Coordinates of N, CA and C in Angstrom, one line a residue:
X1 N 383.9 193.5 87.8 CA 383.0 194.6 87.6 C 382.7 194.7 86.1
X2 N 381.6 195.1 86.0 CA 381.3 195.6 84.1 C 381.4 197.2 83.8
X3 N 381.9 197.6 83.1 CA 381.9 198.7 82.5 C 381.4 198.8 81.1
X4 N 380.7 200.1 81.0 CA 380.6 200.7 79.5 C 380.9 201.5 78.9
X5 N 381.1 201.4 77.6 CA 382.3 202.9 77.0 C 381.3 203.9 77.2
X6 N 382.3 204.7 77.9 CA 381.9 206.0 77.6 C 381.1 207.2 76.2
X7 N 382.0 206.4 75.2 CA 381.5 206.8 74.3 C 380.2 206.0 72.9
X8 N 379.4 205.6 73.2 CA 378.5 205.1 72.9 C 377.7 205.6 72.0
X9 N 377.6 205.3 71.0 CA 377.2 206.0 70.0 C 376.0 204.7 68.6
X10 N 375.4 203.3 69.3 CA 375.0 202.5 68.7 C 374.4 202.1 69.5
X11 N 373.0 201.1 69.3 CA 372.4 200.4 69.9 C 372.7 199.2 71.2
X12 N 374.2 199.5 71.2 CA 375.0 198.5 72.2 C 376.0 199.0 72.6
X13 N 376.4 199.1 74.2 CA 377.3 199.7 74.4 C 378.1 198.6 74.5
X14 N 379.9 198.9 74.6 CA 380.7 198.2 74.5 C 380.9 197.7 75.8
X15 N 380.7 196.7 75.8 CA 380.5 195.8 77.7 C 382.1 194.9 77.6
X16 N 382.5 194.9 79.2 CA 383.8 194.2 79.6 C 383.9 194.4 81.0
X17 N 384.4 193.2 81.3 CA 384.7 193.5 82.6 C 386.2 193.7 83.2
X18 N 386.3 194.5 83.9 CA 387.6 195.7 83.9 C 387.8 195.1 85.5
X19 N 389.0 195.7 86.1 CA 390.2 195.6 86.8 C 389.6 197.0 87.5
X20 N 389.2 197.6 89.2 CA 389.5 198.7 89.8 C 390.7 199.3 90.6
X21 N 391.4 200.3 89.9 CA 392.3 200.9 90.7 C 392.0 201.0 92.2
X22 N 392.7 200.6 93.0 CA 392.3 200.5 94.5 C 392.1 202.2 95.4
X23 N 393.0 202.8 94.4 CA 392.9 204.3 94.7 C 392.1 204.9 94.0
X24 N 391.7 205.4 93.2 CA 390.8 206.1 92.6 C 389.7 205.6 92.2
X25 N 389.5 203.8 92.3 CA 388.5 203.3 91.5 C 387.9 203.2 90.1
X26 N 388.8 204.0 89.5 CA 388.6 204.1 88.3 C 389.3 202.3 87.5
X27 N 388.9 202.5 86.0 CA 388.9 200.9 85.4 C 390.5 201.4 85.2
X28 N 391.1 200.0 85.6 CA 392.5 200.2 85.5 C 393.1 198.8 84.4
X29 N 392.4 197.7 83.9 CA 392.9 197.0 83.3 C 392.0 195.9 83.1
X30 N 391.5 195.6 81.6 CA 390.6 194.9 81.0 C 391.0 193.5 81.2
X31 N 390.0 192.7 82.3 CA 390.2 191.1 82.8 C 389.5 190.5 81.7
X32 N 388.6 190.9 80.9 CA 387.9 190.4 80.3 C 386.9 190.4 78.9
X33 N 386.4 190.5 77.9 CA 385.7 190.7 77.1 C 384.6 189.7 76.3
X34 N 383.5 190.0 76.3 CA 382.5 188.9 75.9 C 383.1 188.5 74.5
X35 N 382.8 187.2 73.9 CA 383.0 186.7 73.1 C 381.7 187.2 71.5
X36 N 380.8 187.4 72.5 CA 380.1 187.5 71.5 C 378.7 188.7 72.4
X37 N 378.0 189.3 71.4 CA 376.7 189.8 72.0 C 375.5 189.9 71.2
X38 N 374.4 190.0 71.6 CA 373.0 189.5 71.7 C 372.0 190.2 72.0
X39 N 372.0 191.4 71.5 CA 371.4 192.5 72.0 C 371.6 193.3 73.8
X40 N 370.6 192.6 74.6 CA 371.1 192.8 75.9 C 371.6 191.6 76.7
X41 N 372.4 190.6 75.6 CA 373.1 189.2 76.4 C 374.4 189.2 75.8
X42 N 375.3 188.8 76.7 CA 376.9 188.8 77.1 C 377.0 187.5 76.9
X43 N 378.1 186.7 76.6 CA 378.5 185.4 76.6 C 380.3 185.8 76.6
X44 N 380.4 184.8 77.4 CA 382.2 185.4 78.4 C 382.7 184.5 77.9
X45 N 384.1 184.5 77.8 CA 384.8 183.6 77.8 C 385.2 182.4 78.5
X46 N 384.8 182.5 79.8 CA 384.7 181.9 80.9 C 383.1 181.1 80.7
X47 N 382.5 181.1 80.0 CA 381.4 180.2 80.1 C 379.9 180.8 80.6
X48 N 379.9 181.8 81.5 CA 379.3 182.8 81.9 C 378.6 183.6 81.0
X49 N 377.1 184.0 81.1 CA 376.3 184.8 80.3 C 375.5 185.9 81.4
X50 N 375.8 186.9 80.4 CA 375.1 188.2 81.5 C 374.0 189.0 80.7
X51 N 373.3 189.3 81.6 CA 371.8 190.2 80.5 C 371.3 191.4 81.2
X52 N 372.0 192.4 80.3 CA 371.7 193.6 80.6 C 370.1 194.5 80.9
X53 N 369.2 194.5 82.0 CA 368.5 194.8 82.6 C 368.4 196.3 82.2
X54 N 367.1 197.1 81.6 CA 367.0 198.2 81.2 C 365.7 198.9 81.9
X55 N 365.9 199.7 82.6 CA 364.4 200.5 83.9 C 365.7 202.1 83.7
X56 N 364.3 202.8 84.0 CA 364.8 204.2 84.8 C 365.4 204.2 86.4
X57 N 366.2 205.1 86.3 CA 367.3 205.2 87.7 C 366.1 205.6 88.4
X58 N 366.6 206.0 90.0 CA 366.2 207.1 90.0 C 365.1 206.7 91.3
X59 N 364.5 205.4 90.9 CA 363.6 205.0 92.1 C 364.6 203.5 92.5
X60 N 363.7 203.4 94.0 CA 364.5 202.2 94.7 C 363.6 201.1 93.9
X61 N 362.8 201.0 93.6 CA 362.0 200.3 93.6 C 362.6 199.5 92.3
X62 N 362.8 199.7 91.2 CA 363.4 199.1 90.3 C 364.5 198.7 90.6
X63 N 365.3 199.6 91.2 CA 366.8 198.5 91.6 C 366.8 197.8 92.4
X64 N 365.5 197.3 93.7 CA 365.8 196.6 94.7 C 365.2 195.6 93.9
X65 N 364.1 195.3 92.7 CA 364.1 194.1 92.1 C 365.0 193.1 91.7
X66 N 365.9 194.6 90.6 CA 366.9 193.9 90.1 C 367.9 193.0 90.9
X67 N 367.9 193.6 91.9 CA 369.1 193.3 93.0 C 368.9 191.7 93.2
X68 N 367.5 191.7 93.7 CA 366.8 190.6 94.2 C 366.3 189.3 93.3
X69 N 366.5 190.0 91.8 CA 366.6 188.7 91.1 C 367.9 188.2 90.4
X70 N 368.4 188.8 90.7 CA 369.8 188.8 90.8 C 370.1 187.9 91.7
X71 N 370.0 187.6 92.9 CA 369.8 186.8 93.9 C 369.5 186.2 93.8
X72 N 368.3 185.7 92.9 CA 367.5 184.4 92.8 C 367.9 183.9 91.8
X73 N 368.6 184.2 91.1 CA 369.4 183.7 89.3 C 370.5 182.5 90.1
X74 N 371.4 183.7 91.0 CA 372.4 183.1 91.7 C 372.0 181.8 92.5
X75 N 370.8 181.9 92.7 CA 370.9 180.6 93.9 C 369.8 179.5 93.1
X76 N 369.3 179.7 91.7 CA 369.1 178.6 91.0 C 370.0 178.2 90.7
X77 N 371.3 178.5 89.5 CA 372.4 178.4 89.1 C 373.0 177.6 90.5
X78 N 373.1 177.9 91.3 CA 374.0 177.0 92.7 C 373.1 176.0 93.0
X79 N 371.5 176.1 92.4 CA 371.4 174.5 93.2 C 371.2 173.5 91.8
X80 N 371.2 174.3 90.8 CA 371.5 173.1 89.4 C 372.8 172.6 89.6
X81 N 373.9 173.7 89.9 CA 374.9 173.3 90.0 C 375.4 172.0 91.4
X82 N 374.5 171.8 92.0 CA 374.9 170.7 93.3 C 376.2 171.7 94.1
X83 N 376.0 172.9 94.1 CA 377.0 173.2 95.2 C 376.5 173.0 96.7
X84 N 377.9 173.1 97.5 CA 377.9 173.0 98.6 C 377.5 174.6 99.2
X85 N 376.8 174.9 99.3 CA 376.3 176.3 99.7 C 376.3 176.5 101.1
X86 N 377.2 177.4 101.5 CA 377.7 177.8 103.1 C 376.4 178.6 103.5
X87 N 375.9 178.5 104.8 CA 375.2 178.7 105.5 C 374.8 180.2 105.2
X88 N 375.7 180.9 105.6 CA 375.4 182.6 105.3 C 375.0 183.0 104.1
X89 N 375.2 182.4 103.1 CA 375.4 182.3 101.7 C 373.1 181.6 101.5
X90 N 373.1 180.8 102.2 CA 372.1 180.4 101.8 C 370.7 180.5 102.3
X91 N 371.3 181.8 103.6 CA 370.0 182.5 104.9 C 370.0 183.7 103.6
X92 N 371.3 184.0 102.8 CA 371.1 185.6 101.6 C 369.9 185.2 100.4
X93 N 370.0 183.6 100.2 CA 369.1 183.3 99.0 C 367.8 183.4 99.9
X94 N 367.7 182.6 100.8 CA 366.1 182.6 101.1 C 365.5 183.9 101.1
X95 N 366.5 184.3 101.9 CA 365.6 186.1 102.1 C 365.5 186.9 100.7
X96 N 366.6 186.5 100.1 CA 366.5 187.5 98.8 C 365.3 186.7 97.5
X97 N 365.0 185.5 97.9 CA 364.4 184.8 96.9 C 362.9 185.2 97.8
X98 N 362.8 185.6 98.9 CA 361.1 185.2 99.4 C 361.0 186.9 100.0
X99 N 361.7 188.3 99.1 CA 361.5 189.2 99.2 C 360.9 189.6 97.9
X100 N 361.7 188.6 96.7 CA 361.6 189.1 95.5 C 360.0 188.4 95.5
X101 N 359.5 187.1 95.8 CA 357.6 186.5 95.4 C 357.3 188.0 96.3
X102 N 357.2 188.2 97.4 CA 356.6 189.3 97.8 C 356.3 190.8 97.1
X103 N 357.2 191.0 96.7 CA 357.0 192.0 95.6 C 356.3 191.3 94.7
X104 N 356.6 190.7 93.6 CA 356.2 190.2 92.5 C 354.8 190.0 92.8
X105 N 354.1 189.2 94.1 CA 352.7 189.5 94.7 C 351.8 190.7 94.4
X106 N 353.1 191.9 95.3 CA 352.5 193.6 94.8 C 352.2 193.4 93.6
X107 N 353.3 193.0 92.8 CA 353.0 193.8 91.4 C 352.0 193.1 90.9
X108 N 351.9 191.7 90.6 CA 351.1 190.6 90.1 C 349.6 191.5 90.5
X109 N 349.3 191.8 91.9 CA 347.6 192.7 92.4 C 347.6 194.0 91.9
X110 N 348.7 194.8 91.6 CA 348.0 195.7 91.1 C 348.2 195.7 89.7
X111 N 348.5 194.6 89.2 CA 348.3 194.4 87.6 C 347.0 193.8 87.6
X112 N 346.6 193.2 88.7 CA 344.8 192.9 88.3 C 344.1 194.3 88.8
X113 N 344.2 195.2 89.1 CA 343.4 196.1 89.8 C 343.6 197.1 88.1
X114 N 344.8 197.2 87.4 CA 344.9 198.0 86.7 C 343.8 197.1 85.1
X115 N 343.9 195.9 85.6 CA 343.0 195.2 84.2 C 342.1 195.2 84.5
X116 N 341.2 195.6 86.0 CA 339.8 195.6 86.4 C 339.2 197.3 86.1
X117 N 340.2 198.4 86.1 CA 339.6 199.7 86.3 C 339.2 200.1 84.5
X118 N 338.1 201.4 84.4 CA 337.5 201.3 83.6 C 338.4 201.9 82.2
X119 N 338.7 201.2 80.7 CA 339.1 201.9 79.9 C 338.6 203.3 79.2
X120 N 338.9 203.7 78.0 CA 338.5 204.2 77.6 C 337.2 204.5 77.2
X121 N 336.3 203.2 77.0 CA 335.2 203.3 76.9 C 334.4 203.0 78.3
X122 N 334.9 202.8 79.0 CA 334.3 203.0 80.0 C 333.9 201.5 80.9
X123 N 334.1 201.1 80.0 CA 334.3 198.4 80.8 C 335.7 198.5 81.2
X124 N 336.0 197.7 81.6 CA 336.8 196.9 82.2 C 337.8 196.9 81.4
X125 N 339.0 197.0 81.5 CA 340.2 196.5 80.2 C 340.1 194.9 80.2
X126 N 340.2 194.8 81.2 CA 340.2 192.9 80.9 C 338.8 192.3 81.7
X127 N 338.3 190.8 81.3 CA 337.3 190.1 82.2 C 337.9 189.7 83.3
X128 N 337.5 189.0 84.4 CA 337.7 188.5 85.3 C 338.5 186.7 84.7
X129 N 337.5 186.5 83.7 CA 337.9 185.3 83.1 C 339.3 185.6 82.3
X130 N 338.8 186.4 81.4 CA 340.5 186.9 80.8 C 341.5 186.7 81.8
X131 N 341.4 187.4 82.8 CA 342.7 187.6 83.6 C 343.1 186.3 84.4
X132 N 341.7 185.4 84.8 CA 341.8 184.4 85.1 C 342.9 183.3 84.4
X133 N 342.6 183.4 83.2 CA 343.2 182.2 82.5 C 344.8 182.5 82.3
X134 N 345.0 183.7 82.2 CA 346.5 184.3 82.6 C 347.1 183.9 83.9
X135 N 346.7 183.7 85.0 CA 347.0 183.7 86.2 C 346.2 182.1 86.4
X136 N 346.4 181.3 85.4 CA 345.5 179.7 85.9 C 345.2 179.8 87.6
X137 N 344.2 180.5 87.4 CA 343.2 180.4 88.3 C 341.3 180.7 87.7
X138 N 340.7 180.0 88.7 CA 339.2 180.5 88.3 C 339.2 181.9 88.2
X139 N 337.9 182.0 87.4 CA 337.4 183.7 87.4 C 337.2 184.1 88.7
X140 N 336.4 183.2 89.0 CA 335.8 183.6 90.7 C 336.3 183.6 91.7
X141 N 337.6 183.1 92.0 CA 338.7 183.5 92.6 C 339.3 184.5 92.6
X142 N 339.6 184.9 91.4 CA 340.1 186.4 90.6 C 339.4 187.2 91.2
X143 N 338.4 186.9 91.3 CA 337.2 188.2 91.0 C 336.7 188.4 93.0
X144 N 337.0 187.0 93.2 CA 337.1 187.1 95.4 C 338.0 188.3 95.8
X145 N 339.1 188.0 95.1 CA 340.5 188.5 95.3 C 340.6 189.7 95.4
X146 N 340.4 190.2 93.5 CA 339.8 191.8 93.6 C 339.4 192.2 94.4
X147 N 338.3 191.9 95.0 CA 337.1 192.7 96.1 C 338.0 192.7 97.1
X148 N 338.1 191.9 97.8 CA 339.1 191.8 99.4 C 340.6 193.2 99.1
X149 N 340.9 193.1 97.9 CA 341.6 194.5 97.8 C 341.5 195.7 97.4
X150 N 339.2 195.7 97.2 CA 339.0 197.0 97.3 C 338.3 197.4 98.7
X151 N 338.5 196.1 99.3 CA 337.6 196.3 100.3 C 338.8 196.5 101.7
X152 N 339.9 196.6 101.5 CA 341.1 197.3 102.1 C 342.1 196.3 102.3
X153 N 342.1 195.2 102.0 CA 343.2 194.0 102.1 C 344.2 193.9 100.7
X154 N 345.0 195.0 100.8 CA 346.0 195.1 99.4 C 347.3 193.8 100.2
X155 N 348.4 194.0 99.0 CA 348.9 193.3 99.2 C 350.2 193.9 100.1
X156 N 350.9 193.1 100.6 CA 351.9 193.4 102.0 C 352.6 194.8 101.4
X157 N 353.1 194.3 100.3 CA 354.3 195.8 99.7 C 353.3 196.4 98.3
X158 N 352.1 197.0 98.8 CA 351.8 197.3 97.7 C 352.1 198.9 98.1
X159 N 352.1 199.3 99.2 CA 352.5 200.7 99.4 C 354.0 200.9 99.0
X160 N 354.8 200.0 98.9 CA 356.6 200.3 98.7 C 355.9 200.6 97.0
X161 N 355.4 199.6 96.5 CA 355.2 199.7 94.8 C 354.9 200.4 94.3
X162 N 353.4 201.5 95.2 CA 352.8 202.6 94.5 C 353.7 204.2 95.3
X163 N 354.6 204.1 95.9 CA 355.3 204.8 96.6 C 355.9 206.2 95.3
X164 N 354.8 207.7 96.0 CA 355.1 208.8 94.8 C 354.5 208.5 93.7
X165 N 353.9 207.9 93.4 CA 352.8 207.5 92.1 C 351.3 207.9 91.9
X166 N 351.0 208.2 91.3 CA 349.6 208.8 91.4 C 348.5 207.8 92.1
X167 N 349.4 206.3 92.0 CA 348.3 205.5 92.6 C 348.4 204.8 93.8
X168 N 349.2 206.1 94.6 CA 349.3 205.6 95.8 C 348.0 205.9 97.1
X169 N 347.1 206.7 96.7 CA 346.2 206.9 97.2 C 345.0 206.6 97.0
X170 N 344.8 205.4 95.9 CA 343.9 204.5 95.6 C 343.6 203.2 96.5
X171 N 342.0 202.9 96.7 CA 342.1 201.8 97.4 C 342.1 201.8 99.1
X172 N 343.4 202.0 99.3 CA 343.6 201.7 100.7 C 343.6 202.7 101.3
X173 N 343.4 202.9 102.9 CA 343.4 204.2 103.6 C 342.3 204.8 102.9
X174 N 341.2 204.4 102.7 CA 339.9 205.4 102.3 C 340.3 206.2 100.2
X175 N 341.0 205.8 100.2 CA 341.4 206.6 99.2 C 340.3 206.0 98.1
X176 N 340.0 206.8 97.1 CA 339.0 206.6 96.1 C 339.2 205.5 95.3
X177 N 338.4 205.1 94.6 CA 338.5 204.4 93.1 C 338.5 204.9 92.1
X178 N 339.3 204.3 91.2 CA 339.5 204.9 89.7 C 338.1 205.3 89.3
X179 N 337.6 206.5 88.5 CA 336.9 206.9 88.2 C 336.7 206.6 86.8
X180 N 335.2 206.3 86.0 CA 335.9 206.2 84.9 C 335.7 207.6 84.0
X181 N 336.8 207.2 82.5 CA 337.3 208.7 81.9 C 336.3 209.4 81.4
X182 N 336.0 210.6 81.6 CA 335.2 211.2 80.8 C 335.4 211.4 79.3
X183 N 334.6 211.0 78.5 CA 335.1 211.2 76.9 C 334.7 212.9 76.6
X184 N 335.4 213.6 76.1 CA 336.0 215.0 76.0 C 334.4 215.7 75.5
X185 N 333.3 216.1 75.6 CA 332.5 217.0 75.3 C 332.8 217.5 74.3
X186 N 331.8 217.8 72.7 CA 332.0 218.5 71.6 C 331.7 220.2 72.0
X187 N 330.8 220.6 73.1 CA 330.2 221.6 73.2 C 330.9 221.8 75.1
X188 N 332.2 222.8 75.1 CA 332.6 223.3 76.3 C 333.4 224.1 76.3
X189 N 333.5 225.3 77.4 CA 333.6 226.4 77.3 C 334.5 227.0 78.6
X190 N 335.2 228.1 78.2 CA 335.7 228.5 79.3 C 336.2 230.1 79.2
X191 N 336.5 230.9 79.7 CA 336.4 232.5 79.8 C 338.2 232.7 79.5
X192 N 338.4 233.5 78.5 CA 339.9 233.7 78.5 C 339.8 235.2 78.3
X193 N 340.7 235.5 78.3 CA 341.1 237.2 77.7 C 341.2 237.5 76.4
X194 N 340.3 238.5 76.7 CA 340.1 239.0 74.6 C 341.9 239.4 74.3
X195 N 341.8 238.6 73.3 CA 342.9 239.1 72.5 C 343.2 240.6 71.6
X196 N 341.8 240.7 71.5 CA 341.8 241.9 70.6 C 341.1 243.0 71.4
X197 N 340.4 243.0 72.4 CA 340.2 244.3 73.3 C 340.6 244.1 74.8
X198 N 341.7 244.8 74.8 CA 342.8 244.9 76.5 C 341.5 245.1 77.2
X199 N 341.6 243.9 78.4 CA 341.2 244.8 79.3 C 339.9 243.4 79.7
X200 N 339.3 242.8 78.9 CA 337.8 242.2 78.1 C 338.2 241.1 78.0
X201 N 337.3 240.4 78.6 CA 337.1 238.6 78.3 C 335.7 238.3 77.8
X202 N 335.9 236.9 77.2 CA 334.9 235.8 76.6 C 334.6 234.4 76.8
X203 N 333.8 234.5 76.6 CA 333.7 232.7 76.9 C 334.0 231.9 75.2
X204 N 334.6 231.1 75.1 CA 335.3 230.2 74.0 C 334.9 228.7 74.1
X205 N 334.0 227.8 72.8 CA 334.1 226.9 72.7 C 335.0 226.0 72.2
X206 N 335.2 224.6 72.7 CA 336.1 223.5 71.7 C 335.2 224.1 70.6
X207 N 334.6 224.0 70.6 CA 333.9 224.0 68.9 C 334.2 224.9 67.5
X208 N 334.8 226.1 68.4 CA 335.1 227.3 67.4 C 334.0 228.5 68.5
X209 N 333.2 228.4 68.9 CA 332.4 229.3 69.0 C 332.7 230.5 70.0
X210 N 332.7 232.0 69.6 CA 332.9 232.8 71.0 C 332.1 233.8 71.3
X211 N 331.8 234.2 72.8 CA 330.8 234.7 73.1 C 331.4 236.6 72.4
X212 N 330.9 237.5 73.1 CA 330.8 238.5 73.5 C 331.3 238.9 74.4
X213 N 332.9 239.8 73.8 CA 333.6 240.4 74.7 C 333.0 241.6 75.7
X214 N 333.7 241.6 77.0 CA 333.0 241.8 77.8 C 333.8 242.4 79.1
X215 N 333.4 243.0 80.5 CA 334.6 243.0 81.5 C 333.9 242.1 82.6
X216 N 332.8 241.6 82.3 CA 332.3 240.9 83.6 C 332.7 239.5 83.4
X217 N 333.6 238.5 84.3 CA 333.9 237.3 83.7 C 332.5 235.9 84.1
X218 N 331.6 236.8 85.0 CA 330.4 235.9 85.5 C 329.5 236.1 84.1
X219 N 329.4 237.1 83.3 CA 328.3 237.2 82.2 C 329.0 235.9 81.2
X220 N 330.4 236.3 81.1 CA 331.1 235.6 80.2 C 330.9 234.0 80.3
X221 N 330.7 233.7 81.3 CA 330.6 232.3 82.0 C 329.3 231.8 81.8
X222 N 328.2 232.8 82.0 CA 327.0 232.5 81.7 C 326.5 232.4 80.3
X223 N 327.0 233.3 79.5 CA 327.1 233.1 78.1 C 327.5 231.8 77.1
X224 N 328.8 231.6 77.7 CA 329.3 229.7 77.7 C 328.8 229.0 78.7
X225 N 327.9 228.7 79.1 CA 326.8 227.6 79.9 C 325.5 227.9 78.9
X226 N 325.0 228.9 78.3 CA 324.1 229.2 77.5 C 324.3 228.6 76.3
X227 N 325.6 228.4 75.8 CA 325.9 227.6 74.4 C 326.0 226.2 74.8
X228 N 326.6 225.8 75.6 CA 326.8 224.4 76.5 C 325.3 224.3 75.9
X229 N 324.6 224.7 76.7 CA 323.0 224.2 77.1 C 321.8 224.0 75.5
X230 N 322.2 225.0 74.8 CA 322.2 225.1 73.4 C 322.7 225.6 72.5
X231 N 323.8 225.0 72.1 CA 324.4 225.0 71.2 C 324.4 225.7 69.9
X232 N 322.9 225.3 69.0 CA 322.4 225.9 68.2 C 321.7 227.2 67.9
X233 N 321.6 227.9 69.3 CA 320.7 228.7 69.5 C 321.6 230.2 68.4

């Protein structure tokens, strides 16, 4: 097992692998300590190197990666190594190794969906070609691809991926398309409560500008659509 100090107070926690008490589970006796460290890499005594993996708790989704390439670390290392790898042992890599492309699929599509939706200005973050030459494939392939997964053919676990995320309702099941962002209006308005007479609201621009306090909040409203509309008047 690995453990880390408790008390941690530096860019690196003090890593070792410890001994569990059979009763309480708590660390009962230090088996081990890295020889050296490397930011988030371990180098053991034993020959062994470990690399500390850093995501937020909290969702499955990042730890069932981790899990899973964890699994696929293991069963490269065992076939560089020429082991004899037992049956049960080697039905855990295939599945853990052709769970983890499946995901990586999700992610890989909706990192083109996120490079095709519109930036700040309002294009594309990336070309088709751009993303192309990242993913050595043609543009026009890329760009087949895209469509077939706006046109409802996402990928197998793209709903585990976007699971509680704002962008789980994009795309598939009818759900909209990214819209693009509106750049913020110099001239807009909205009705608040006078500060200075209880009771009385106004219409207020970004700009600085305010109407005429008032108790009707529909005049107030009309008065800020009136500036909207001319500004300078």
């Amino acid at each position: 097992m690995t453990t880390y100090s408790s008390s941690y107070m530096g860019p690196q926690w003090k890593i070792a692998q410890v001994e569990l008490d059979p009763e309480t589970r708590e660390p009962a006796a230090t088996v081990m300590e890295p020889t050296e460290l490397a930011g988030p890499t371990a180098y053991w005594p034993d020959g062994t190197t470990s690399y500390l993996l850093h995501f937020r708790g909290g969702t499955v989704t990042s730890w069932t990666v981790a899990d899973e390439a964890d699994t696929a670390v293991r069963a490269l290392e065992a076939v560089r190594a020429g082991e004899r790898i037992a049956p049960d042992t080697l039905r855990a890599y295939i599945r853990g190794v052709r769970r983890l492309e499946t995901r990586m699929t999700a992610l890989k599509e909706e990192l083109l969906l996120l490079a095709r939706e519109p930036g700040p200005n309002g294009r594309a973050r990336l070309t088709f070609r751009e993303i192309g030459e990242e993913l050595r494939q043609h543009h026009s392939t890329v760009a087949e691809r895209h469509q077939r997964i706006v046109d409802g053919d996402p990928a197998q676990w793209r709903n585990w991926l976007t699971q509680h995320t704002a962008r789980a309702g994009l795309y598939s099941n009818g759900g909209e398309l990214p819209r693009t962002p509106e750049l913020p209006r110099e001239h807009e308005t909205e009705v608040y409560e006078s500060q200075e007479e209880a009771g009385k609201v106004l219409a207020r621009c970004r700009c600085g500008w305010s109407g005429q306090a008032g108790t009707n909040t529909i005049i107030a409203s009309r008065q800020g659509k009136a500036h909207e509309d001319q500004p300078e008047a």
